[in-house]
GROMACS .gro file of C-alpha atoms in nm:
model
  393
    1UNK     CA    1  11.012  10.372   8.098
    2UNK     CA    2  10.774  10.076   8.127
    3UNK     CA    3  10.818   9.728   8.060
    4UNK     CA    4  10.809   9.637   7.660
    5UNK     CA    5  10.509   9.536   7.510
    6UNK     CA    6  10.554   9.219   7.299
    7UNK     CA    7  10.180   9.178   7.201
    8UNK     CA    8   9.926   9.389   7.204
    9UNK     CA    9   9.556   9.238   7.322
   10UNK     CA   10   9.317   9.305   7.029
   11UNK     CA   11   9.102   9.138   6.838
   12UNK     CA   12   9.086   9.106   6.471
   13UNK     CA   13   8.800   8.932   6.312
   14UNK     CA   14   8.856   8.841   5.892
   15UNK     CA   15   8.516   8.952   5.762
   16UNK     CA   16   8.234   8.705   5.870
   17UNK     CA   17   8.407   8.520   6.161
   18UNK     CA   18   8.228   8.501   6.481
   19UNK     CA   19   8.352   8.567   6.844
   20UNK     CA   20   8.297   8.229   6.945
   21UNK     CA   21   8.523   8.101   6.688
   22UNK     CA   22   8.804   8.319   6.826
   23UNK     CA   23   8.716   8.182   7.142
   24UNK     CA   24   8.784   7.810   7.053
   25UNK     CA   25   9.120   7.891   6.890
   26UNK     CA   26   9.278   8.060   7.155
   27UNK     CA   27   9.598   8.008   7.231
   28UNK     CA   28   9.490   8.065   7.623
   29UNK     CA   29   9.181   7.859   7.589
   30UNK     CA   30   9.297   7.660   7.901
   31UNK     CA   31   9.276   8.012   8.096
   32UNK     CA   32   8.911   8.087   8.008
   33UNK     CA   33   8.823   7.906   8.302
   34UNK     CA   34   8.921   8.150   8.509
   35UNK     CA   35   8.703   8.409   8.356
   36UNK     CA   36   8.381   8.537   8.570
   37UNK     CA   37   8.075   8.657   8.472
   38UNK     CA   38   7.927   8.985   8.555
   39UNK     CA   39   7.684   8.828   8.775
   40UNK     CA   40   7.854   8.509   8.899
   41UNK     CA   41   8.164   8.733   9.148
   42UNK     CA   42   8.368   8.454   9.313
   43UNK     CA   43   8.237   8.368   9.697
   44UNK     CA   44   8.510   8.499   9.775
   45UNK     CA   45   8.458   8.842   9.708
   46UNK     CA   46   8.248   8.913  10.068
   47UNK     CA   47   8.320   9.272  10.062
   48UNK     CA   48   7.939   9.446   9.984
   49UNK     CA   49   8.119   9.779   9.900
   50UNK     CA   50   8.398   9.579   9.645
   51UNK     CA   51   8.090   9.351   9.455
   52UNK     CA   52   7.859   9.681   9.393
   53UNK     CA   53   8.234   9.863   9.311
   54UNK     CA   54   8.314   9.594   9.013
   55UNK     CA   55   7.953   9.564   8.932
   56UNK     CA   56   7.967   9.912   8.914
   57UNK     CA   57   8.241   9.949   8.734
   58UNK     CA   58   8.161   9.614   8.449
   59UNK     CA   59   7.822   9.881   8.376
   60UNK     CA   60   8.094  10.124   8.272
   61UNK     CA   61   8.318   9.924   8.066
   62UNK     CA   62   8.236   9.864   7.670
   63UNK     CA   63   8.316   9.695   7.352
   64UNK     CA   64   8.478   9.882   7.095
   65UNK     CA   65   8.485   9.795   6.724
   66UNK     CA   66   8.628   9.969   6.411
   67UNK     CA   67   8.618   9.829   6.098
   68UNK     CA   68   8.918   9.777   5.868
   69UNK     CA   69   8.993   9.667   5.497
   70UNK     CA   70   8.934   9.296   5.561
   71UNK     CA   71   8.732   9.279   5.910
   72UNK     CA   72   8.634   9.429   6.254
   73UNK     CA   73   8.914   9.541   6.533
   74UNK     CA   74   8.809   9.485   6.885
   75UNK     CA   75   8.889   9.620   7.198
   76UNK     CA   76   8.757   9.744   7.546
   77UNK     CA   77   8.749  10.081   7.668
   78UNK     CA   78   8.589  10.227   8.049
   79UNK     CA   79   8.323  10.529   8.032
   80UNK     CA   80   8.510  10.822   8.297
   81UNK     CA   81   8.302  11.107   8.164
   82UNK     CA   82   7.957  11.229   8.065
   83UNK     CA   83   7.915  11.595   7.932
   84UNK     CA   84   7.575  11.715   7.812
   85UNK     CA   85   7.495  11.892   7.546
   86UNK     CA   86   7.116  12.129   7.508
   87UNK     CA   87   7.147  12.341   7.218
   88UNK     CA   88   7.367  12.197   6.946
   89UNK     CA   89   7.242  11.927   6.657
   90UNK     CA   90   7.378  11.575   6.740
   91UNK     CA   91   7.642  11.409   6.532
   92UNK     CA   92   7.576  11.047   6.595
   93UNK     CA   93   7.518  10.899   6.235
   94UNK     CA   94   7.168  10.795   6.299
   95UNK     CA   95   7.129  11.192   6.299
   96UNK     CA   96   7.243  11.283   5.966
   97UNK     CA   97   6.901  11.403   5.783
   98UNK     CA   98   6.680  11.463   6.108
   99UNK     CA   99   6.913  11.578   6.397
  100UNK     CA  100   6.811  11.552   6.699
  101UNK     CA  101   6.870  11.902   6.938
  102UNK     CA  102   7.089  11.801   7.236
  103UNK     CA  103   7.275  11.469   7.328
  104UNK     CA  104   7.556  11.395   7.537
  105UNK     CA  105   7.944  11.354   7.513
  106UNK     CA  106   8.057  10.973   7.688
  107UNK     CA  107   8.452  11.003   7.704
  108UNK     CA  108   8.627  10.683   7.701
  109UNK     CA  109   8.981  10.571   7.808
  110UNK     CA  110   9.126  10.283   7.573
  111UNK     CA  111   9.458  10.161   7.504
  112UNK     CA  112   9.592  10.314   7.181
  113UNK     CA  113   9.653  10.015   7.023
  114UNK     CA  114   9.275   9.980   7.007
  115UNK     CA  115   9.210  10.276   6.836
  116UNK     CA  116   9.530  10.293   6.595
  117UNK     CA  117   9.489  10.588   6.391
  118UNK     CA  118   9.353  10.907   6.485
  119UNK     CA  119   9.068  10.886   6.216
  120UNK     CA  120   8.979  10.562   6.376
  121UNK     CA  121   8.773  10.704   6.642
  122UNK     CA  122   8.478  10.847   6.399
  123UNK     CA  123   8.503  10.490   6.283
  124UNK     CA  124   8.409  10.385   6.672
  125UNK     CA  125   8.078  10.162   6.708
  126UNK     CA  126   8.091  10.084   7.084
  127UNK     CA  127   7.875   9.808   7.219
  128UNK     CA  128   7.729   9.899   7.636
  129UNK     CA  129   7.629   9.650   7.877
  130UNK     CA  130   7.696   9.357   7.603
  131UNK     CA  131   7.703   9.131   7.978
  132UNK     CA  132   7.572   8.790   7.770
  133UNK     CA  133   7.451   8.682   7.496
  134UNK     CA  134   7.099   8.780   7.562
  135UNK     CA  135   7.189   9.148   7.694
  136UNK     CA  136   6.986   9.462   7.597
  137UNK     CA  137   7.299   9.629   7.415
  138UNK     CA  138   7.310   9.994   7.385
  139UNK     CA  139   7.525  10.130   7.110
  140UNK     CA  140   7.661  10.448   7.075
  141UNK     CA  141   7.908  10.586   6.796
  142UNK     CA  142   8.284  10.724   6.807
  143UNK     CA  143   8.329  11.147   6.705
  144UNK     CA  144   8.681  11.204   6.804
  145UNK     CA  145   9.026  11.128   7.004
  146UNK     CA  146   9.221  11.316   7.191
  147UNK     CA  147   9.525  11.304   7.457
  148UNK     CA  148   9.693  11.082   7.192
  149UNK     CA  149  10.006  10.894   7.407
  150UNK     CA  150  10.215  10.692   7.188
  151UNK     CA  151  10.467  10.620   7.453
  152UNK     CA  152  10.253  10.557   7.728
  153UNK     CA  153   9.988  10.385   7.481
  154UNK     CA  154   9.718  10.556   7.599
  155UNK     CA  155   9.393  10.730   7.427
  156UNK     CA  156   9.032  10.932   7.514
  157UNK     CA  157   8.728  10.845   7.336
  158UNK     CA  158   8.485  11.062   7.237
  159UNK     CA  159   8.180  10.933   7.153
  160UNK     CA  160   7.782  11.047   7.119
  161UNK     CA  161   7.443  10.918   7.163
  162UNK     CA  162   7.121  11.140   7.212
  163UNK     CA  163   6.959  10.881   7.420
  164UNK     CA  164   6.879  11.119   7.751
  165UNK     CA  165   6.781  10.804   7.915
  166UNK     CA  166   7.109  10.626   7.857
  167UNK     CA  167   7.258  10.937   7.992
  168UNK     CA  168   7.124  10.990   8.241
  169UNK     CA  169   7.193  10.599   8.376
  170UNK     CA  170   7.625  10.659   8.285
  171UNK     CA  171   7.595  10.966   8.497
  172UNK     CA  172   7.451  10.786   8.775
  173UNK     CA  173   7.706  10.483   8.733
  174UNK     CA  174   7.935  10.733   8.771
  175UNK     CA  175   7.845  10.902   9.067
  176UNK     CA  176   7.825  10.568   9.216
  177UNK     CA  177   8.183  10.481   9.104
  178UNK     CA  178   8.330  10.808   9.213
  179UNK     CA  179   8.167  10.740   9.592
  180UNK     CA  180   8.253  10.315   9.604
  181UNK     CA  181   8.618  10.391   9.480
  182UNK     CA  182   8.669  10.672   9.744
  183UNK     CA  183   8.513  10.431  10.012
  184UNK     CA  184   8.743  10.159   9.912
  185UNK     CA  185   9.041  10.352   9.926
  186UNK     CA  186   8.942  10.491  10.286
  187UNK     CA  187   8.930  10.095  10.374
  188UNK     CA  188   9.204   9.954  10.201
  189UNK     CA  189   9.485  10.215  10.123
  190UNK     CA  190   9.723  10.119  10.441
  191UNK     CA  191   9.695   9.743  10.402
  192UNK     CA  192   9.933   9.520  10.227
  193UNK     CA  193   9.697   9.426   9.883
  194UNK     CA  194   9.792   9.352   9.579
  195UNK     CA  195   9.446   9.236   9.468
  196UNK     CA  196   9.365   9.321   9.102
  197UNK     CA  197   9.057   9.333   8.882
  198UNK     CA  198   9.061   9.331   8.550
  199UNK     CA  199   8.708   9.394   8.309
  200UNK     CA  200   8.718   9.342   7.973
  201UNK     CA  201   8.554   9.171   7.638
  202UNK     CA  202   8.808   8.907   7.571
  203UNK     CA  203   8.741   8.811   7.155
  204UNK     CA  204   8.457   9.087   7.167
  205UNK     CA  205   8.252   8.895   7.314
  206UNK     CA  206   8.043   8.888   7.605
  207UNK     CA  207   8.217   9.107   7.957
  208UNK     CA  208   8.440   8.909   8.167
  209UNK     CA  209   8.589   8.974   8.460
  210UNK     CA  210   8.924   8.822   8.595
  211UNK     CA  211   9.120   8.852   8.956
  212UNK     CA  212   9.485   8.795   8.989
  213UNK     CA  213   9.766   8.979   9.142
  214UNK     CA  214   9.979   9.291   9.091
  215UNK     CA  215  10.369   9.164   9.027
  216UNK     CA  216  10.497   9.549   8.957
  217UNK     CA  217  10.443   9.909   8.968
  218UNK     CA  218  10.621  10.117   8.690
  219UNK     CA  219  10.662  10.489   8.784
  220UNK     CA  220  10.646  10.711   8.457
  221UNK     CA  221  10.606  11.050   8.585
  222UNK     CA  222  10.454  11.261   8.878
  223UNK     CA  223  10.142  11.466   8.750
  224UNK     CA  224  10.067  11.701   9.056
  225UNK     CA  225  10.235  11.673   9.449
  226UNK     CA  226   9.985  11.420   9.493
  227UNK     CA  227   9.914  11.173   9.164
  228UNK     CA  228  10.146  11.012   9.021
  229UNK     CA  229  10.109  10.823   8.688
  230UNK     CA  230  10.221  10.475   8.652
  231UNK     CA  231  10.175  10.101   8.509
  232UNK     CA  232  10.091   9.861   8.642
  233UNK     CA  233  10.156   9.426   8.567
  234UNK     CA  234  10.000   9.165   8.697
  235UNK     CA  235   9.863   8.805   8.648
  236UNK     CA  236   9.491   8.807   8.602
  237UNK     CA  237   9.380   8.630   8.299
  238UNK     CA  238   9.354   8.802   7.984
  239UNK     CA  239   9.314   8.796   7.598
  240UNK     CA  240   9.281   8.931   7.268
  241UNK     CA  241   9.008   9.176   7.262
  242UNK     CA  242   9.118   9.258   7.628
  243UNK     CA  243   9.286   9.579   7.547
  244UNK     CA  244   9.172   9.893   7.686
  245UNK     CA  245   8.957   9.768   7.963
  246UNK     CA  246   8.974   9.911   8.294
  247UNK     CA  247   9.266   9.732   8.514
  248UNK     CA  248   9.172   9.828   8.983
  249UNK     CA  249   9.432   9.799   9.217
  250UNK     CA  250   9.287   9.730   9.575
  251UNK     CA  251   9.314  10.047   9.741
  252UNK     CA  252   9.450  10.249   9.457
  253UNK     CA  253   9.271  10.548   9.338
  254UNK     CA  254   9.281  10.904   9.184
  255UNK     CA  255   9.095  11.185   9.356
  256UNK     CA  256   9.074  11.324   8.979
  257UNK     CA  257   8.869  11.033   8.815
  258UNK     CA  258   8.696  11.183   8.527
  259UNK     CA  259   8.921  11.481   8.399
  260UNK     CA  260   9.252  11.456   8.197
  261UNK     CA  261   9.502  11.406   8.480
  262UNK     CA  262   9.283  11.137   8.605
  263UNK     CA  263   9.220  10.864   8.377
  264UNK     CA  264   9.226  10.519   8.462
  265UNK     CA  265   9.438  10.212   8.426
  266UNK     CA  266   9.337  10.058   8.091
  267UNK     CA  267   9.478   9.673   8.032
  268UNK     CA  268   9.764   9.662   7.801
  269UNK     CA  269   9.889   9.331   7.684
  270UNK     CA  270  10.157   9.139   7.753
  271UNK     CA  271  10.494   9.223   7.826
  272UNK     CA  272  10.844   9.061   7.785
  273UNK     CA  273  10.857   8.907   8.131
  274UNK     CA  274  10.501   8.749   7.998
  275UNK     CA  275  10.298   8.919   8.257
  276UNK     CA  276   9.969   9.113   8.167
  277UNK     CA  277  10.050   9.505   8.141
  278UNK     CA  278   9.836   9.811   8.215
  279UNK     CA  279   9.849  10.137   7.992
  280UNK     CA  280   9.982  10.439   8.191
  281UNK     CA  281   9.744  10.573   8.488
  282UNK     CA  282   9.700  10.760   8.739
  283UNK     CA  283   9.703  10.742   9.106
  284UNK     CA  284   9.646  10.906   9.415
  285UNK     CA  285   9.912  10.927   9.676
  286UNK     CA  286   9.782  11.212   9.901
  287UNK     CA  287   9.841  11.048  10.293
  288UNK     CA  288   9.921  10.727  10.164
  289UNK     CA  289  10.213  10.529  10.296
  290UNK     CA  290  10.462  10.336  10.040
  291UNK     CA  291  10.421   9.932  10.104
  292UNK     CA  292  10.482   9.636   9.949
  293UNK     CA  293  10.306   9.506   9.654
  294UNK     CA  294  10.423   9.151   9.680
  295UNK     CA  295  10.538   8.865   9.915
  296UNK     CA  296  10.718   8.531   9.871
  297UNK     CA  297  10.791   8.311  10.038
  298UNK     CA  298  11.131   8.133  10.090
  299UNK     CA  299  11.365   7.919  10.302
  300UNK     CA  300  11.706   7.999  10.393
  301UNK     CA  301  11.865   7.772  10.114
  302UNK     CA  302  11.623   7.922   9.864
  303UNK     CA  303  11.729   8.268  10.017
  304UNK     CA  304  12.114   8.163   9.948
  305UNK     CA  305  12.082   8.029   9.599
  306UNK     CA  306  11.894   8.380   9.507
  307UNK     CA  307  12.166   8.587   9.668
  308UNK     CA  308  12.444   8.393   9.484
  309UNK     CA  309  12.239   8.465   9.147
  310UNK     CA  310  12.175   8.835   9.243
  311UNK     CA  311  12.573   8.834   9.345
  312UNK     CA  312  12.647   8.696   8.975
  313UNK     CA  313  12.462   8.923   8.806
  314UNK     CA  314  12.572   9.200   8.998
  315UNK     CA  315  12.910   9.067   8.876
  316UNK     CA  316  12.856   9.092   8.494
  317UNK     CA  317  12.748   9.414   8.462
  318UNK     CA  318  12.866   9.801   8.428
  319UNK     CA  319  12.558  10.033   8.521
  320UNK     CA  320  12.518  10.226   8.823
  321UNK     CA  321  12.405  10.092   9.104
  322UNK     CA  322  12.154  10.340   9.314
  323UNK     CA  323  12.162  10.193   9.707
  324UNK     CA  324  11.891  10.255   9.929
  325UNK     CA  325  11.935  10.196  10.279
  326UNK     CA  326  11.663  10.279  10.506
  327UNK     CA  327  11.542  10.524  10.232
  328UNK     CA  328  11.883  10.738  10.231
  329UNK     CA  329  11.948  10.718   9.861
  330UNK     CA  330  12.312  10.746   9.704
  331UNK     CA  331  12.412  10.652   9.350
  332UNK     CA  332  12.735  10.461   9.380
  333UNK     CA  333  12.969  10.315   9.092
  334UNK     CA  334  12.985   9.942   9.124
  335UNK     CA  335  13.322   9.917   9.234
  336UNK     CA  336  13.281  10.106   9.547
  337UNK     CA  337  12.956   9.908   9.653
  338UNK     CA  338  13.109   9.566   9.819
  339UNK     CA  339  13.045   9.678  10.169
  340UNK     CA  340  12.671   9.721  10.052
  341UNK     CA  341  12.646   9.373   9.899
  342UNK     CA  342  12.848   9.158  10.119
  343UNK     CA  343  12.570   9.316  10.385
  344UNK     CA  344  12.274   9.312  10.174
  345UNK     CA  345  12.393   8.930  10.096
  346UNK     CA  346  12.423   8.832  10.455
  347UNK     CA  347  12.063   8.995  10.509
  348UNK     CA  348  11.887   8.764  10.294
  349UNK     CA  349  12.100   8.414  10.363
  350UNK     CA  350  12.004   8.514  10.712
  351UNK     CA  351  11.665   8.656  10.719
  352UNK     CA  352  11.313   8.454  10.801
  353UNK     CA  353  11.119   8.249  10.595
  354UNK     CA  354  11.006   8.559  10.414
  355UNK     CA  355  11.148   8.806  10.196
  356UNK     CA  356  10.943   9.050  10.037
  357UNK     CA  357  10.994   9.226   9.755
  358UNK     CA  358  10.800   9.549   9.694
  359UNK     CA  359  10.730   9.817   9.332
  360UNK     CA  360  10.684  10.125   9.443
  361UNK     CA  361  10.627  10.453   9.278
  362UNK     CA  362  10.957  10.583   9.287
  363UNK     CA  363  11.185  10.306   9.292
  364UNK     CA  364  11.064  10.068   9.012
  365UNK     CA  365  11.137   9.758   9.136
  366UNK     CA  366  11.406   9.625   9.481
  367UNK     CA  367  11.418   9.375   9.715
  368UNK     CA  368  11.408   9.469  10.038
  369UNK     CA  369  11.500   9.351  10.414
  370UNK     CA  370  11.738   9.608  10.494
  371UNK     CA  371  11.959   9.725  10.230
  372UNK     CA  372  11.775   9.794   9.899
  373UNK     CA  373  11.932   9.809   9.535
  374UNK     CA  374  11.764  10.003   9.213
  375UNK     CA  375  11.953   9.912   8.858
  376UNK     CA  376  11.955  10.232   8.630
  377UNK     CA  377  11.668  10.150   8.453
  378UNK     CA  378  11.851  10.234   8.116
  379UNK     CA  379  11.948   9.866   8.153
  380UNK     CA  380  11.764   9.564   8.093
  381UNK     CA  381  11.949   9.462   8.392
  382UNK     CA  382  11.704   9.591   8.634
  383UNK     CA  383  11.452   9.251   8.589
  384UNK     CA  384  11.739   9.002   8.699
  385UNK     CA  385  11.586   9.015   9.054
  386UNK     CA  386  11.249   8.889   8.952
  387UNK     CA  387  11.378   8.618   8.678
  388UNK     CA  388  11.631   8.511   9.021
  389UNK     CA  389  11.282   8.481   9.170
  390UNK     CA  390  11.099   8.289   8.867
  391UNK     CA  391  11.432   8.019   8.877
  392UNK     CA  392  11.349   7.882   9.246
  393UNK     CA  393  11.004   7.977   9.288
   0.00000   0.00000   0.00000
C-alpha cells in the first residue's frame, strides 16, 4: 500500500477571496521561491529535448475549479487524451439552446481529492494555459468521471469544448509529448536520476513549475509484463491547489500514455514522513534495468551510528523479515536472521563513504551494499531505515 496521506493539496477559496490572498497566507510562503515560471526554466536545465518536454508538458496541464456551498475548490489536472467527435450535438453549457454539431472529448487525469464526488465533474470549469496573469485562458467545461480509484486516489476527467482550433493545438501538444517523453526515456532510462518535475497551479493561480528529487518508489500493482503502477515521493516544492498536476520522473515513462492503463503520475499531497506524494501511475519497465533512486552520503562513524539504530529497531519488533541477498529472496522469521544482520551490519560500518539506498518497483524500500532487508509492509516498521537516515543526515 502507499504511504498515508495526511493532507491533501487543494485549494478552497470562501466566496470572494482571491488567489493572491491564499498566496500571502501560506503556511509554505518561504518555499514559493523556489517556484519557476513557465518561461523562466532554471539555467540549469541545458537539455533542448527536457525544456521543449516540460514546456510541452506545462501547455498540457490545467486549472480545475468546482464550486461548492460556500466557495470554489481548486486543483490541477494534465490533458492525456483528445477524442473527436463529427456528428453528435455538443454538451458544453455554452451549447444548451444552439448546439453546436461536433466538438471534442479532452480526458484529464486528477487526483481524486480534487474532484470529490462523482457529480463533481459536470460541475468542472477548467482554466488552459492560465501561464500569468496576462495569459489568453481557454476554458473548457467538465461532462463526466470515470476510473474512480479511492485507494489509489486517482480520477479521469472528461471534459468538452467545440473549439476545433483548441483541438486541434491539444492534439498536437500531444503528439509532441508522446515523441519528447519516448526520446527522453531512450536517453536517460539506464542512468542513475532521480530528477523530478512537478507542474501545477499552486492557490489556483498562475502555472508553476518546481524541481526536486524522488526519495521513494511505492509498488502497488503490475498492470501488464511490462508497466507497472506505482507512487512516487519526492521533495519538489508544492502547495494547496497543487493536487492533480502531472508529477515526471527523469527517464520514467509508459509506452501506453493516453489510454486507461497509462495514465500519468498526478501530485498527491503530503504524506506522513512529510514528503510530497504522487497519486498512483504508471510506468514502463520493458528493457529497463532496476537502479537506485537515491544516494547519501556518509562516513564510517555516521555508517556505525545508523547500523546500531537499524540493529535496535530490528530488535523491537515481531514482523517478518524478507532478506535479499544478491536478489535471491527468502522470507525468514526474525529469530533465525542473526547471521544476515551481524553481516549486513559489518557491511555498512565497513563500507566507503557512500551507501546508497535505492526504491524499486518490487521491493518498496532497502538499503543496499550487499545484503538487503524488506519489512512486511503490513508494518509501519518498514520507514525506520529512512527516519535512521533523517537522525544523522
Amino acid at each position: 500500500m502507499p504511504k498515508k496521506i495526511v493532507h491533501y493539496e487543494i485549494q478552497h477559496f470562501q466566496s470572494c477571496e482571491q488567489f493572491d490572498l491564499a498566496y500571502e497566507r501560506c503556511e509554505k510562503k518561504a518555499t514559493h521561491k523556489n517556484y519557476c515560471n513557465v518561461d523562466d526554466l532554471p539555467e540549469r536545465i541545458q537539455e533542448d529535448t527536457l525544456r521543449q518536454f516540460i514546456k510541452i508538458r506545462c501547455d498540457l496541464t490545467v486549472l480545475i475549479e468546482i464550486p461548492t456551498s460556500d466557495g470554489i475548490r481548486c486543483g490541477s489536472g494534465f490533458i492525456q487524451k483528445i477524442e473527436h467527435i463529427e456528428n453528435a450535438p455538443c454538451p458544453c453549457p455554452n451549447c444548451k439552446d444552439n448546439a453546436v454539431i461536433g466538438y471534442g472529448k479532452v480526458t484529464l487525469s486528477t487526483a481524486l481529492c480534487v474532484v470529490k464526488e462523482d457529480d463533481d465533474a459536470a460541475k468542472c470549469k477548467v482554466r488552459l494555459f492560465y501561464d500569468n496573469e496576462n495569459s489568453e485562458i481557454s476554458i473548457i467545461y467538465g461532462l463526466s468521471s470515470h476510473s474512480r480509484d479511492e485507494d489509489e486516489d486517482w480520477c479521469a476527467v472528461v471534459c468538452v469544448t467545440h473549439d476545433n482550433e483548441l483541438l486541434k493545438s491539444l492534439t498536437n501538444a500531444l503528439n509532441q509529448h508522446w515523441t519528447l517523453g519516448r526520446k527522453l526515456k531512450e536517453q536517460h532510462q539506464d542512468e542513475n536520476s532521480n530528477e523530478v518535475v512537478v507542474i501545477a497551479h499552486p492557490h489556483g493561480g498562475p502555472k508553476k513549475i518546481s524541481f526536486g528529487k524522488g526519495k521513494m518508489c511505492d509498488f502497488a500493482k503490475e498492470v501488464r509484463d511490462d508497466q507497472l503502477w506505482c507512487f512516487y515521493s519526492y521533495d519538489a516544492t508544492t502547495c494547496d491547489g497543487s493536487s492533480g498536476g502531472p508529477v515526471y520522473v527523469m527517464g520514467r515513462w509508459n509506452d501506453g500514455f493516453g489510454y486507461w492503463f497509462g495514465h500519468a503520475h498526478n501530485h498527491c499531497g503530503i504524506d506522513n514522513r512529510s514528503d510530497s506524494s504522487s497519486t498512483v501511475g504508471v510506468d514502463s519497465t520493458y528493457d529497463q534495468v532496476t537502479k537506485s533512486f537515491s544516494t547519501i552520503n556518509m562516513n564510517k562513524k555516521e555508517n556505525q551510528k545508523l547500523s546500531d539504530t537499524i540493529q535496535q529497531e530490528f530488535s523491537n519488533t515481531s514482523q517478518t523479515v524478507t532478506v535479499i541477498d544478491k536478489m535471491n529472496v527468502d522470507k525468514v522469521d526474525k529469530s533465525h536472521t542473526s547471521t544476515y544482520i551481524d553481516n549486513y551490519r559489518s557491511d555498512i560500518v565497513n563500507s566507503s563513504h557512500t551507501l546508497s539506498y535505492t526504491g524499486w518497483f518490487k521491493c518498496n524500500f532497502y538499503i543496499c551494499k550487499y545484503n538487503v532487508l524488506d519489512i512486511n509492509l503490513e508494518s509501519d516498521f518498514f520507514c525506520f531505515i529512512e527516519r535512521s537516515i533523517s537522525t544523522i543526515c
